[in-house]
Protein backbone atom coordinates (compact mmCIF):
# COMPACT_ATOMS: atom_id res chain seq x y z
CA UNK A 1 0.00 0.00 0.00
CA UNK A 2 1.38 3.41 -0.92
CA UNK A 3 0.47 6.79 0.48
CA UNK A 4 -0.08 9.37 -2.23
CA UNK A 5 0.37 13.08 -1.78
CA UNK A 6 3.24 12.95 0.71
CA UNK A 7 6.19 15.24 0.19
CA UNK A 8 9.49 13.63 -0.87
CA UNK A 9 11.08 15.75 1.90
CA UNK A 10 9.15 13.75 4.51
CA UNK A 11 11.41 12.40 7.25
CA UNK A 12 10.68 8.66 7.20
CA UNK A 13 10.83 8.24 10.97
CA UNK A 14 8.30 11.06 11.49
CA UNK A 15 5.32 9.11 10.14
CA UNK A 16 3.51 6.64 12.36
CA UNK A 17 0.50 4.93 10.85
CA UNK A 18 -1.90 2.21 11.93
CA UNK A 19 -4.37 0.90 9.41
CA UNK A 20 -6.46 -1.56 11.42
CA UNK A 21 -9.51 0.80 11.36
CA UNK A 22 -8.71 2.78 8.22
CA UNK A 23 -6.48 5.80 7.99
CA UNK A 24 -6.53 9.48 7.13
CA UNK A 25 -3.53 11.83 6.97
CA UNK A 26 -4.45 14.91 9.00
CA UNK A 27 -1.06 16.62 9.31
CA UNK A 28 2.38 16.40 7.77
CA UNK A 29 5.54 17.87 9.27
CA UNK A 30 8.56 18.17 7.03
CA UNK A 31 12.05 19.46 7.54
CA UNK A 32 12.69 22.69 5.69
CA UNK A 33 16.45 22.34 5.99
CA UNK A 34 18.65 19.93 4.11
CA UNK A 35 20.80 17.58 6.12
CA UNK A 36 24.54 17.91 5.64
CA UNK A 37 26.88 14.94 5.40
CA UNK A 38 28.00 15.68 8.95
CA UNK A 39 24.37 15.62 10.18
CA UNK A 40 23.90 12.20 8.57
CA UNK A 41 27.13 10.97 10.16
CA UNK A 42 26.03 12.24 13.61
CA UNK A 43 22.70 10.44 13.24
CA UNK A 44 24.54 7.17 12.52
CA UNK A 45 27.17 7.19 15.28
CA UNK A 46 27.72 3.64 16.52
CA UNK A 47 25.95 2.07 13.55
CA UNK A 48 27.96 -0.44 11.51
CA UNK A 49 28.51 0.71 7.94
CA UNK A 50 31.25 0.93 5.35
CA UNK A 51 34.16 3.15 4.48
CA UNK A 52 34.83 3.41 0.75
CA UNK A 53 38.44 3.18 -0.33
CA UNK A 54 39.95 3.08 -3.83
CA UNK A 55 41.91 -0.05 -4.76
CA UNK A 56 45.45 1.14 -5.65
CA UNK A 57 45.80 -1.14 -8.69
CA UNK A 58 42.32 -1.40 -10.19
CA UNK A 59 40.94 1.97 -9.11
CA UNK A 60 37.72 0.22 -8.08
CA UNK A 61 35.83 1.26 -4.97
CA UNK A 62 36.31 -1.20 -2.10
CA UNK A 63 33.85 -1.31 0.81
CA UNK A 64 35.57 -1.71 4.18
CA UNK A 65 33.35 -2.58 7.18
CA UNK A 66 33.59 0.26 9.71
CA UNK A 67 31.73 1.77 12.64
CA UNK A 68 31.77 5.53 13.17
CA UNK A 69 32.35 6.09 16.88
CA UNK A 70 32.95 9.85 17.16
CA UNK A 71 33.23 13.12 15.25
CA UNK A 72 34.96 15.03 18.06
CA UNK A 73 38.35 16.23 16.84
CA UNK A 74 37.91 14.49 13.48
CA UNK A 75 36.37 11.27 12.21
CA UNK A 76 37.03 8.39 14.60
CA UNK A 77 36.09 4.92 13.34
CA UNK A 78 36.53 1.31 14.40
CA UNK A 79 37.89 -0.66 11.45
CA UNK A 80 39.11 -4.25 11.71
CA UNK A 81 39.38 -4.15 15.50
CA UNK A 82 41.40 -0.89 15.44
CA UNK A 83 40.27 2.63 16.32
CA UNK A 84 41.50 5.11 13.70
CA UNK A 85 41.46 8.91 13.58
CA UNK A 86 40.57 10.34 10.16
CA UNK A 87 40.88 7.04 8.26
CA UNK A 88 41.67 7.17 4.56
CA UNK A 89 38.56 6.89 2.41
CA UNK A 90 35.07 8.31 2.27
PDB file of N, CA and C in Angstrom:
ATOM      1  N   UNK A   1       0.843  -1.173   0.000  1.00  0.00           N
ATOM      2  CA  UNK A   1       0.000   0.000   0.000  1.00  0.00           C
ATOM      3  C   UNK A   1       0.885   1.231   0.000  1.00  0.00           C
ATOM      4  N   UNK A   2       0.632   2.169  -0.884  1.00  0.00           N
ATOM      5  CA  UNK A   2       1.380   3.409  -0.918  1.00  0.00           C
ATOM      6  C   UNK A   2       0.527   4.555  -0.407  1.00  0.00           C
ATOM      7  N   UNK A   3       1.166   5.598   0.042  1.00  0.00           N
ATOM      8  CA  UNK A   3       0.467   6.793   0.481  1.00  0.00           C
ATOM      9  C   UNK A   3       0.756   7.901  -0.515  1.00  0.00           C
ATOM     10  N   UNK A   4      -0.264   8.320  -1.224  1.00  0.00           N
ATOM     11  CA  UNK A   4      -0.083   9.366  -2.230  1.00  0.00           C
ATOM     12  C   UNK A   4      -0.167  10.734  -1.590  1.00  0.00           C
ATOM     13  N   UNK A   5       0.474  11.702  -2.220  1.00  0.00           N
ATOM     14  CA  UNK A   5       0.366  13.084  -1.782  1.00  0.00           C
ATOM     15  C   UNK A   5       1.318  13.480  -0.677  1.00  0.00           C
ATOM     16  N   UNK A   6       2.260  12.609  -0.320  1.00  0.00           N
ATOM     17  CA  UNK A   6       3.237  12.950   0.715  1.00  0.00           C
ATOM     18  C   UNK A   6       4.467  13.553   0.069  1.00  0.00           C
ATOM     19  N   UNK A   7       5.021  14.556   0.705  1.00  0.00           N
ATOM     20  CA  UNK A   7       6.195  15.244   0.189  1.00  0.00           C
ATOM     21  C   UNK A   7       7.404  14.315   0.167  1.00  0.00           C
ATOM     22  N   UNK A   8       8.259  14.412  -0.873  1.00  0.00           N
ATOM     23  CA  UNK A   8       9.495  13.627  -0.874  1.00  0.00           C
ATOM     24  C   UNK A   8      10.462  14.078   0.220  1.00  0.00           C
ATOM     25  N   UNK A   9      10.222  15.261   0.816  1.00  0.00           N
ATOM     26  CA  UNK A   9      11.077  15.751   1.900  1.00  0.00           C
ATOM     27  C   UNK A   9      10.652  15.198   3.259  1.00  0.00           C
ATOM     28  N   UNK A  10       9.631  14.341   3.275  1.00  0.00           N
ATOM     29  CA  UNK A  10       9.149  13.755   4.513  1.00  0.00           C
ATOM     30  C   UNK A  10      10.258  12.959   5.186  1.00  0.00           C
ATOM     31  N   UNK A  11      10.438  13.170   6.469  1.00  0.00           N
ATOM     32  CA  UNK A  11      11.409  12.403   7.246  1.00  0.00           C
ATOM     33  C   UNK A  11      10.751  11.076   7.573  1.00  0.00           C
ATOM     34  N   UNK A  12      11.325   9.974   7.086  1.00  0.00           N
ATOM     35  CA  UNK A  12      10.678   8.663   7.195  1.00  0.00           C
ATOM     36  C   UNK A  12      10.281   8.301   8.612  1.00  0.00           C
ATOM     37  N   UNK A  13      11.122   8.609   9.589  1.00  0.00           N
ATOM     38  CA  UNK A  13      10.828   8.240  10.970  1.00  0.00           C
ATOM     39  C   UNK A  13       9.774   9.126  11.610  1.00  0.00           C
ATOM     40  N   UNK A  14       9.274  10.152  10.898  1.00  0.00           N
ATOM     41  CA  UNK A  14       8.302  11.064  11.486  1.00  0.00           C
ATOM     42  C   UNK A  14       6.868  10.631  11.222  1.00  0.00           C
ATOM     43  N   UNK A  15       6.661   9.568  10.479  1.00  0.00           N
ATOM     44  CA  UNK A  15       5.320   9.107  10.143  1.00  0.00           C
ATOM     45  C   UNK A  15       5.025   7.815  10.879  1.00  0.00           C
ATOM     46  N   UNK A  16       3.952   7.829  11.653  1.00  0.00           N
ATOM     47  CA  UNK A  16       3.508   6.639  12.357  1.00  0.00           C
ATOM     48  C   UNK A  16       2.079   6.381  11.904  1.00  0.00           C
ATOM     49  N   UNK A  17       1.823   5.220  11.381  1.00  0.00           N
ATOM     50  CA  UNK A  17       0.498   4.932  10.846  1.00  0.00           C
ATOM     51  C   UNK A  17       0.021   3.564  11.294  1.00  0.00           C
ATOM     52  N   UNK A  18      -1.249   3.485  11.624  1.00  0.00           N
ATOM     53  CA  UNK A  18      -1.899   2.215  11.930  1.00  0.00           C
ATOM     54  C   UNK A  18      -3.130   2.121  11.050  1.00  0.00           C
ATOM     55  N   UNK A  19      -3.301   1.008  10.382  1.00  0.00           N
ATOM     56  CA  UNK A  19      -4.369   0.897   9.405  1.00  0.00           C
ATOM     57  C   UNK A  19      -5.430  -0.133   9.788  1.00  0.00           C
ATOM     58  N   UNK A  20      -5.498  -0.535  11.041  1.00  0.00           N
ATOM     59  CA  UNK A  20      -6.462  -1.561  11.419  1.00  0.00           C
ATOM     60  C   UNK A  20      -7.908  -1.063  11.333  1.00  0.00           C
ATOM     61  N   UNK A  21      -8.154   0.249  11.443  1.00  0.00           N
ATOM     62  CA  UNK A  21      -9.509   0.804  11.360  1.00  0.00           C
ATOM     63  C   UNK A  21      -9.611   1.861  10.261  1.00  0.00           C
ATOM     64  N   UNK A  22      -8.735   1.752   9.254  1.00  0.00           N
ATOM     65  CA  UNK A  22      -8.710   2.782   8.224  1.00  0.00           C
ATOM     66  C   UNK A  22      -7.737   3.870   8.615  1.00  0.00           C
ATOM     67  N   UNK A  23      -7.457   4.755   7.699  1.00  0.00           N
ATOM     68  CA  UNK A  23      -6.479   5.803   7.987  1.00  0.00           C
ATOM     69  C   UNK A  23      -6.815   7.061   7.220  1.00  0.00           C
ATOM     70  N   UNK A  24      -6.376   8.198   7.779  1.00  0.00           N
ATOM     71  CA  UNK A  24      -6.533   9.480   7.128  1.00  0.00           C
ATOM     72  C   UNK A  24      -5.365  10.348   7.575  1.00  0.00           C
ATOM     73  N   UNK A  25      -4.630  10.932   6.637  1.00  0.00           N
ATOM     74  CA  UNK A  25      -3.528  11.827   6.974  1.00  0.00           C
ATOM     75  C   UNK A  25      -4.141  13.174   7.325  1.00  0.00           C
ATOM     76  N   UNK A  26      -3.888  13.640   8.554  1.00  0.00           N
ATOM     77  CA  UNK A  26      -4.449  14.912   8.997  1.00  0.00           C
ATOM     78  C   UNK A  26      -3.399  16.004   9.126  1.00  0.00           C
ATOM     79  N   UNK A  27      -2.130  15.624   9.205  1.00  0.00           N
ATOM     80  CA  UNK A  27      -1.063  16.616   9.308  1.00  0.00           C
ATOM     81  C   UNK A  27       0.232  16.008   8.833  1.00  0.00           C
ATOM     82  N   UNK A  28       1.055  16.827   8.226  1.00  0.00           N
ATOM     83  CA  UNK A  28       2.376  16.398   7.767  1.00  0.00           C
ATOM     84  C   UNK A  28       3.381  17.440   8.229  1.00  0.00           C
ATOM     85  N   UNK A  29       4.451  16.978   8.872  1.00  0.00           N
ATOM     86  CA  UNK A  29       5.536  17.865   9.272  1.00  0.00           C
ATOM     87  C   UNK A  29       6.767  17.470   8.480  1.00  0.00           C
ATOM     88  N   UNK A  30       7.350  18.438   7.800  1.00  0.00           N
ATOM     89  CA  UNK A  30       8.558  18.169   7.026  1.00  0.00           C
ATOM     90  C   UNK A  30       9.672  19.072   7.493  1.00  0.00           C
ATOM     91  N   UNK A  31      10.877  18.656   7.218  1.00  0.00           N
ATOM     92  CA  UNK A  31      12.048  19.460   7.540  1.00  0.00           C
ATOM     93  C   UNK A  31      12.306  20.431   6.396  1.00  0.00           C
ATOM     94  N   UNK A  32      12.443  21.683   6.713  1.00  0.00           N
ATOM     95  CA  UNK A  32      12.695  22.694   5.687  1.00  0.00           C
ATOM     96  C   UNK A  32      14.178  22.835   5.378  1.00  0.00           C
ATOM     97  N   UNK A  33      15.012  22.247   6.215  1.00  0.00           N
ATOM     98  CA  UNK A  33      16.450  22.336   5.991  1.00  0.00           C
ATOM     99  C   UNK A  33      16.971  21.035   5.421  1.00  0.00           C
ATOM    100  N   UNK A  34      18.008  21.121   4.662  1.00  0.00           N
ATOM    101  CA  UNK A  34      18.648  19.927   4.110  1.00  0.00           C
ATOM    102  C   UNK A  34      19.698  19.442   5.094  1.00  0.00           C
ATOM    103  N   UNK A  35      19.786  18.146   5.241  1.00  0.00           N
ATOM    104  CA  UNK A  35      20.805  17.582   6.116  1.00  0.00           C
ATOM    105  C   UNK A  35      22.155  17.635   5.418  1.00  0.00           C
ATOM    106  N   UNK A  36      23.188  17.937   6.183  1.00  0.00           N
ATOM    107  CA  UNK A  36      24.542  17.908   5.642  1.00  0.00           C
ATOM    108  C   UNK A  36      25.104  16.505   5.844  1.00  0.00           C
ATOM    109  N   UNK A  37      26.214  16.225   5.206  1.00  0.00           N
ATOM    110  CA  UNK A  37      26.879  14.941   5.401  1.00  0.00           C
ATOM    111  C   UNK A  37      27.236  14.724   6.862  1.00  0.00           C
ATOM    112  N   UNK A  38      27.642  15.785   7.530  1.00  0.00           N
ATOM    113  CA  UNK A  38      28.001  15.685   8.947  1.00  0.00           C
ATOM    114  C   UNK A  38      26.771  15.345   9.792  1.00  0.00           C
ATOM    115  N   UNK A  39      25.605  15.929   9.453  1.00  0.00           N
ATOM    116  CA  UNK A  39      24.367  15.616  10.176  1.00  0.00           C
ATOM    117  C   UNK A  39      24.019  14.138  10.027  1.00  0.00           C
ATOM    118  N   UNK A  40      24.186  13.618   8.823  1.00  0.00           N
ATOM    119  CA  UNK A  40      23.899  12.203   8.574  1.00  0.00           C
ATOM    120  C   UNK A  40      24.869  11.336   9.369  1.00  0.00           C
ATOM    121  N   UNK A  41      26.137  11.732   9.403  1.00  0.00           N
ATOM    122  CA  UNK A  41      27.129  10.969  10.162  1.00  0.00           C
ATOM    123  C   UNK A  41      26.788  10.982  11.654  1.00  0.00           C
ATOM    124  N   UNK A  42      26.401  12.147  12.190  1.00  0.00           N
ATOM    125  CA  UNK A  42      26.031  12.238  13.610  1.00  0.00           C
ATOM    126  C   UNK A  42      24.860  11.324  13.927  1.00  0.00           C
ATOM    127  N   UNK A  43      23.891  11.271  13.027  1.00  0.00           N
ATOM    128  CA  UNK A  43      22.704  10.442  13.241  1.00  0.00           C
ATOM    129  C   UNK A  43      23.036   8.950  13.215  1.00  0.00           C
ATOM    130  N   UNK A  44      24.179   8.587  12.652  1.00  0.00           N
ATOM    131  CA  UNK A  44      24.544   7.172  12.522  1.00  0.00           C
ATOM    132  C   UNK A  44      25.740   6.764  13.367  1.00  0.00           C
ATOM    133  N   UNK A  45      26.082   7.564  14.366  1.00  0.00           N
ATOM    134  CA  UNK A  45      27.172   7.191  15.276  1.00  0.00           C
ATOM    135  C   UNK A  45      26.877   5.837  15.901  1.00  0.00           C
ATOM    136  N   UNK A  46      27.859   4.953  15.907  1.00  0.00           N
ATOM    137  CA  UNK A  46      27.720   3.643  16.519  1.00  0.00           C
ATOM    138  C   UNK A  46      27.055   2.597  15.639  1.00  0.00           C
ATOM    139  N   UNK A  47      26.620   2.994  14.464  1.00  0.00           N
ATOM    140  CA  UNK A  47      25.954   2.068  13.549  1.00  0.00           C
ATOM    141  C   UNK A  47      26.975   1.481  12.584  1.00  0.00           C
ATOM    142  N   UNK A  48      27.035   0.158  12.466  1.00  0.00           N
ATOM    143  CA  UNK A  48      27.964  -0.441  11.509  1.00  0.00           C
ATOM    144  C   UNK A  48      27.639   0.011  10.083  1.00  0.00           C
ATOM    145  N   UNK A  49      28.665   0.288   9.328  1.00  0.00           N
ATOM    146  CA  UNK A  49      28.512   0.711   7.942  1.00  0.00           C
ATOM    147  C   UNK A  49      29.768   0.369   7.167  1.00  0.00           C
ATOM    148  N   UNK A  50      30.072   1.185   6.180  1.00  0.00           N
ATOM    149  CA  UNK A  50      31.251   0.932   5.347  1.00  0.00           C
ATOM    150  C   UNK A  50      32.000   2.225   5.060  1.00  0.00           C
ATOM    151  N   UNK A  51      33.281   2.098   4.947  1.00  0.00           N
ATOM    152  CA  UNK A  51      34.161   3.150   4.476  1.00  0.00           C
ATOM    153  C   UNK A  51      34.512   2.760   3.049  1.00  0.00           C
ATOM    154  N   UNK A  52      34.501   3.713   2.145  1.00  0.00           N
ATOM    155  CA  UNK A  52      34.827   3.408   0.748  1.00  0.00           C
ATOM    156  C   UNK A  52      36.262   3.844   0.485  1.00  0.00           C
ATOM    157  N   UNK A  53      37.055   2.901   0.038  1.00  0.00           N
ATOM    158  CA  UNK A  53      38.442   3.182  -0.334  1.00  0.00           C
ATOM    159  C   UNK A  53      38.640   2.794  -1.790  1.00  0.00           C
ATOM    160  N   UNK A  54      39.649   3.377  -2.424  1.00  0.00           N
ATOM    161  CA  UNK A  54      39.948   3.079  -3.829  1.00  0.00           C
ATOM    162  C   UNK A  54      41.087   2.078  -3.884  1.00  0.00           C
ATOM    163  N   UNK A  55      40.872   0.978  -4.602  1.00  0.00           N
ATOM    164  CA  UNK A  55      41.908  -0.051  -4.758  1.00  0.00           C
ATOM    165  C   UNK A  55      43.068   0.567  -5.534  1.00  0.00           C
ATOM    166  N   UNK A  56      44.310   0.469  -5.019  1.00  0.00           N
ATOM    167  CA  UNK A  56      45.450   1.141  -5.649  1.00  0.00           C
ATOM    168  C   UNK A  56      45.798   0.638  -7.052  1.00  0.00           C
ATOM    169  N   UNK A  57      45.459  -0.583  -7.380  1.00  0.00           N
ATOM    170  CA  UNK A  57      45.803  -1.136  -8.690  1.00  0.00           C
ATOM    171  C   UNK A  57      44.654  -0.986  -9.685  1.00  0.00           C
ATOM    172  N   UNK A  58      43.448  -1.391  -9.260  1.00  0.00           N
ATOM    173  CA  UNK A  58      42.319  -1.399 -10.195  1.00  0.00           C
ATOM    174  C   UNK A  58      41.562  -0.077 -10.235  1.00  0.00           C
ATOM    175  N   UNK A  59      41.687   0.725  -9.183  1.00  0.00           N
ATOM    176  CA  UNK A  59      40.938   1.974  -9.107  1.00  0.00           C
ATOM    177  C   UNK A  59      39.486   1.774  -8.720  1.00  0.00           C
ATOM    178  N   UNK A  60      39.100   0.523  -8.458  1.00  0.00           N
ATOM    179  CA  UNK A  60      37.718   0.219  -8.080  1.00  0.00           C
ATOM    180  C   UNK A  60      37.462   0.612  -6.630  1.00  0.00           C
ATOM    181  N   UNK A  61      36.218   0.986  -6.341  1.00  0.00           N
ATOM    182  CA  UNK A  61      35.829   1.257  -4.966  1.00  0.00           C
ATOM    183  C   UNK A  61      35.778  -0.058  -4.192  1.00  0.00           C
ATOM    184  N   UNK A  62      36.315  -0.043  -2.978  1.00  0.00           N
ATOM    185  CA  UNK A  62      36.312  -1.204  -2.096  1.00  0.00           C
ATOM    186  C   UNK A  62      35.586  -0.798  -0.819  1.00  0.00           C
ATOM    187  N   UNK A  63      34.574  -1.585  -0.426  1.00  0.00           N
ATOM    188  CA  UNK A  63      33.848  -1.315   0.809  1.00  0.00           C
ATOM    189  C   UNK A  63      34.556  -1.986   1.976  1.00  0.00           C
ATOM    190  N   UNK A  64      34.888  -1.203   2.991  1.00  0.00           N
ATOM    191  CA  UNK A  64      35.573  -1.706   4.178  1.00  0.00           C
ATOM    192  C   UNK A  64      34.609  -1.572   5.360  1.00  0.00           C
ATOM    193  N   UNK A  65      34.241  -2.686   6.023  1.00  0.00           N
ATOM    194  CA  UNK A  65      33.347  -2.583   7.183  1.00  0.00           C
ATOM    195  C   UNK A  65      33.945  -1.649   8.236  1.00  0.00           C
ATOM    196  N   UNK A  66      33.127  -0.717   8.728  1.00  0.00           N
ATOM    197  CA  UNK A  66      33.591   0.261   9.705  1.00  0.00           C
ATOM    198  C   UNK A  66      32.421   0.725  10.559  1.00  0.00           C
ATOM    199  N   UNK A  67      32.727   1.183  11.762  1.00  0.00           N
ATOM    200  CA  UNK A  67      31.726   1.774  12.640  1.00  0.00           C
ATOM    201  C   UNK A  67      32.224   3.147  13.059  1.00  0.00           C
ATOM    202  N   UNK A  68      31.441   4.167  12.779  1.00  0.00           N
ATOM    203  CA  UNK A  68      31.771   5.528  13.171  1.00  0.00           C
ATOM    204  C   UNK A  68      31.510   5.654  14.664  1.00  0.00           C
ATOM    205  N   UNK A  69      32.536   6.028  15.426  1.00  0.00           N
ATOM    206  CA  UNK A  69      32.349   6.094  16.876  1.00  0.00           C
ATOM    207  C   UNK A  69      32.394   7.509  17.431  1.00  0.00           C
ATOM    208  N   UNK A  70      32.933   8.472  16.679  1.00  0.00           N
ATOM    209  CA  UNK A  70      32.952   9.854  17.159  1.00  0.00           C
ATOM    210  C   UNK A  70      33.288  10.801  16.017  1.00  0.00           C
ATOM    211  N   UNK A  71      32.850  12.047  16.182  1.00  0.00           N
ATOM    212  CA  UNK A  71      33.228  13.117  15.253  1.00  0.00           C
ATOM    213  C   UNK A  71      33.971  14.231  15.981  1.00  0.00           C
ATOM    214  N   UNK A  72      34.243  14.030  17.267  1.00  0.00           N
ATOM    215  CA  UNK A  72      34.962  15.030  18.056  1.00  0.00           C
ATOM    216  C   UNK A  72      36.437  15.020  17.701  1.00  0.00           C
ATOM    217  N   UNK A  73      36.940  16.132  17.195  1.00  0.00           N
ATOM    218  CA  UNK A  73      38.346  16.234  16.836  1.00  0.00           C
ATOM    219  C   UNK A  73      38.689  15.540  15.538  1.00  0.00           C
ATOM    220  N   UNK A  74      37.710  15.197  14.745  1.00  0.00           N
ATOM    221  CA  UNK A  74      37.913  14.488  13.484  1.00  0.00           C
ATOM    222  C   UNK A  74      37.032  13.258  13.436  1.00  0.00           C
ATOM    223  N   UNK A  75      37.135  12.510  12.357  1.00  0.00           N
ATOM    224  CA  UNK A  75      36.368  11.273  12.213  1.00  0.00           C
ATOM    225  C   UNK A  75      37.120  10.161  12.946  1.00  0.00           C
ATOM    226  N   UNK A  76      36.440   9.508  13.869  1.00  0.00           N
ATOM    227  CA  UNK A  76      37.032   8.389  14.598  1.00  0.00           C
ATOM    228  C   UNK A  76      36.176   7.162  14.293  1.00  0.00           C
ATOM    229  N   UNK A  77      36.817   6.119  13.756  1.00  0.00           N
ATOM    230  CA  UNK A  77      36.092   4.921  13.342  1.00  0.00           C
ATOM    231  C   UNK A  77      36.792   3.668  13.834  1.00  0.00           C
ATOM    232  N   UNK A  78      35.988   2.631  14.062  1.00  0.00           N
ATOM    233  CA  UNK A  78      36.530   1.314  14.404  1.00  0.00           C
ATOM    234  C   UNK A  78      36.528   0.496  13.120  1.00  0.00           C
ATOM    235  N   UNK A  79      37.720   0.097  12.696  1.00  0.00           N
ATOM    236  CA  UNK A  79      37.891  -0.659  11.449  1.00  0.00           C
ATOM    237  C   UNK A  79      38.792  -1.848  11.742  1.00  0.00           C
ATOM    238  N   UNK A  80      38.301  -3.042  11.508  1.00  0.00           N
ATOM    239  CA  UNK A  80      39.111  -4.245  11.708  1.00  0.00           C
ATOM    240  C   UNK A  80      39.682  -4.379  13.102  1.00  0.00           C
ATOM    241  N   UNK A  81      38.916  -4.017  14.119  1.00  0.00           N
ATOM    242  CA  UNK A  81      39.384  -4.151  15.500  1.00  0.00           C
ATOM    243  C   UNK A  81      40.291  -3.020  15.961  1.00  0.00           C
ATOM    244  N   UNK A  82      40.562  -2.039  15.083  1.00  0.00           N
ATOM    245  CA  UNK A  82      41.405  -0.891  15.445  1.00  0.00           C
ATOM    246  C   UNK A  82      40.552   0.377  15.446  1.00  0.00           C
ATOM    247  N   UNK A  83      40.923   1.324  16.308  1.00  0.00           N
ATOM    248  CA  UNK A  83      40.274   2.631  16.321  1.00  0.00           C
ATOM    249  C   UNK A  83      41.203   3.598  15.595  1.00  0.00           C
ATOM    250  N   UNK A  84      40.685   4.225  14.539  1.00  0.00           N
ATOM    251  CA  UNK A  84      41.503   5.107  13.698  1.00  0.00           C
ATOM    252  C   UNK A  84      40.943   6.521  13.674  1.00  0.00           C
ATOM    253  N   UNK A  85      41.832   7.504  13.713  1.00  0.00           N
ATOM    254  CA  UNK A  85      41.462   8.908  13.585  1.00  0.00           C
ATOM    255  C   UNK A  85      41.635   9.325  12.136  1.00  0.00           C
ATOM    256  N   UNK A  86      40.582   9.889  11.552  1.00  0.00           N
ATOM    257  CA  UNK A  86      40.574  10.336  10.162  1.00  0.00           C
ATOM    258  C   UNK A  86      41.096   9.263   9.195  1.00  0.00           C
ATOM    259  N   UNK A  87      40.421   8.112   9.168  1.00  0.00           N
ATOM    260  CA  UNK A  87      40.883   7.037   8.264  1.00  0.00           C
ATOM    261  C   UNK A  87      40.783   7.457   6.807  1.00  0.00           C
ATOM    262  N   UNK A  88      41.667   6.896   5.998  1.00  0.00           N
ATOM    263  CA  UNK A  88      41.669   7.168   4.561  1.00  0.00           C
ATOM    264  C   UNK A  88      40.387   6.595   3.947  1.00  0.00           C
ATOM    265  N   UNK A  89      39.773   7.346   3.084  1.00  0.00           N
ATOM    266  CA  UNK A  89      38.563   6.892   2.406  1.00  0.00           C
ATOM    267  C   UNK A  89      37.429   7.885   2.569  1.00  0.00           C
ATOM    268  N   UNK A  90      36.258   7.452   2.153  1.00  0.00           N
ATOM    269  CA  UNK A  90      35.075   8.306   2.271  1.00  0.00           C
ATOM    270  C   UNK A  90      33.892   7.499   2.751  1.00  0.00           C
TER     271      UNK A  90
END
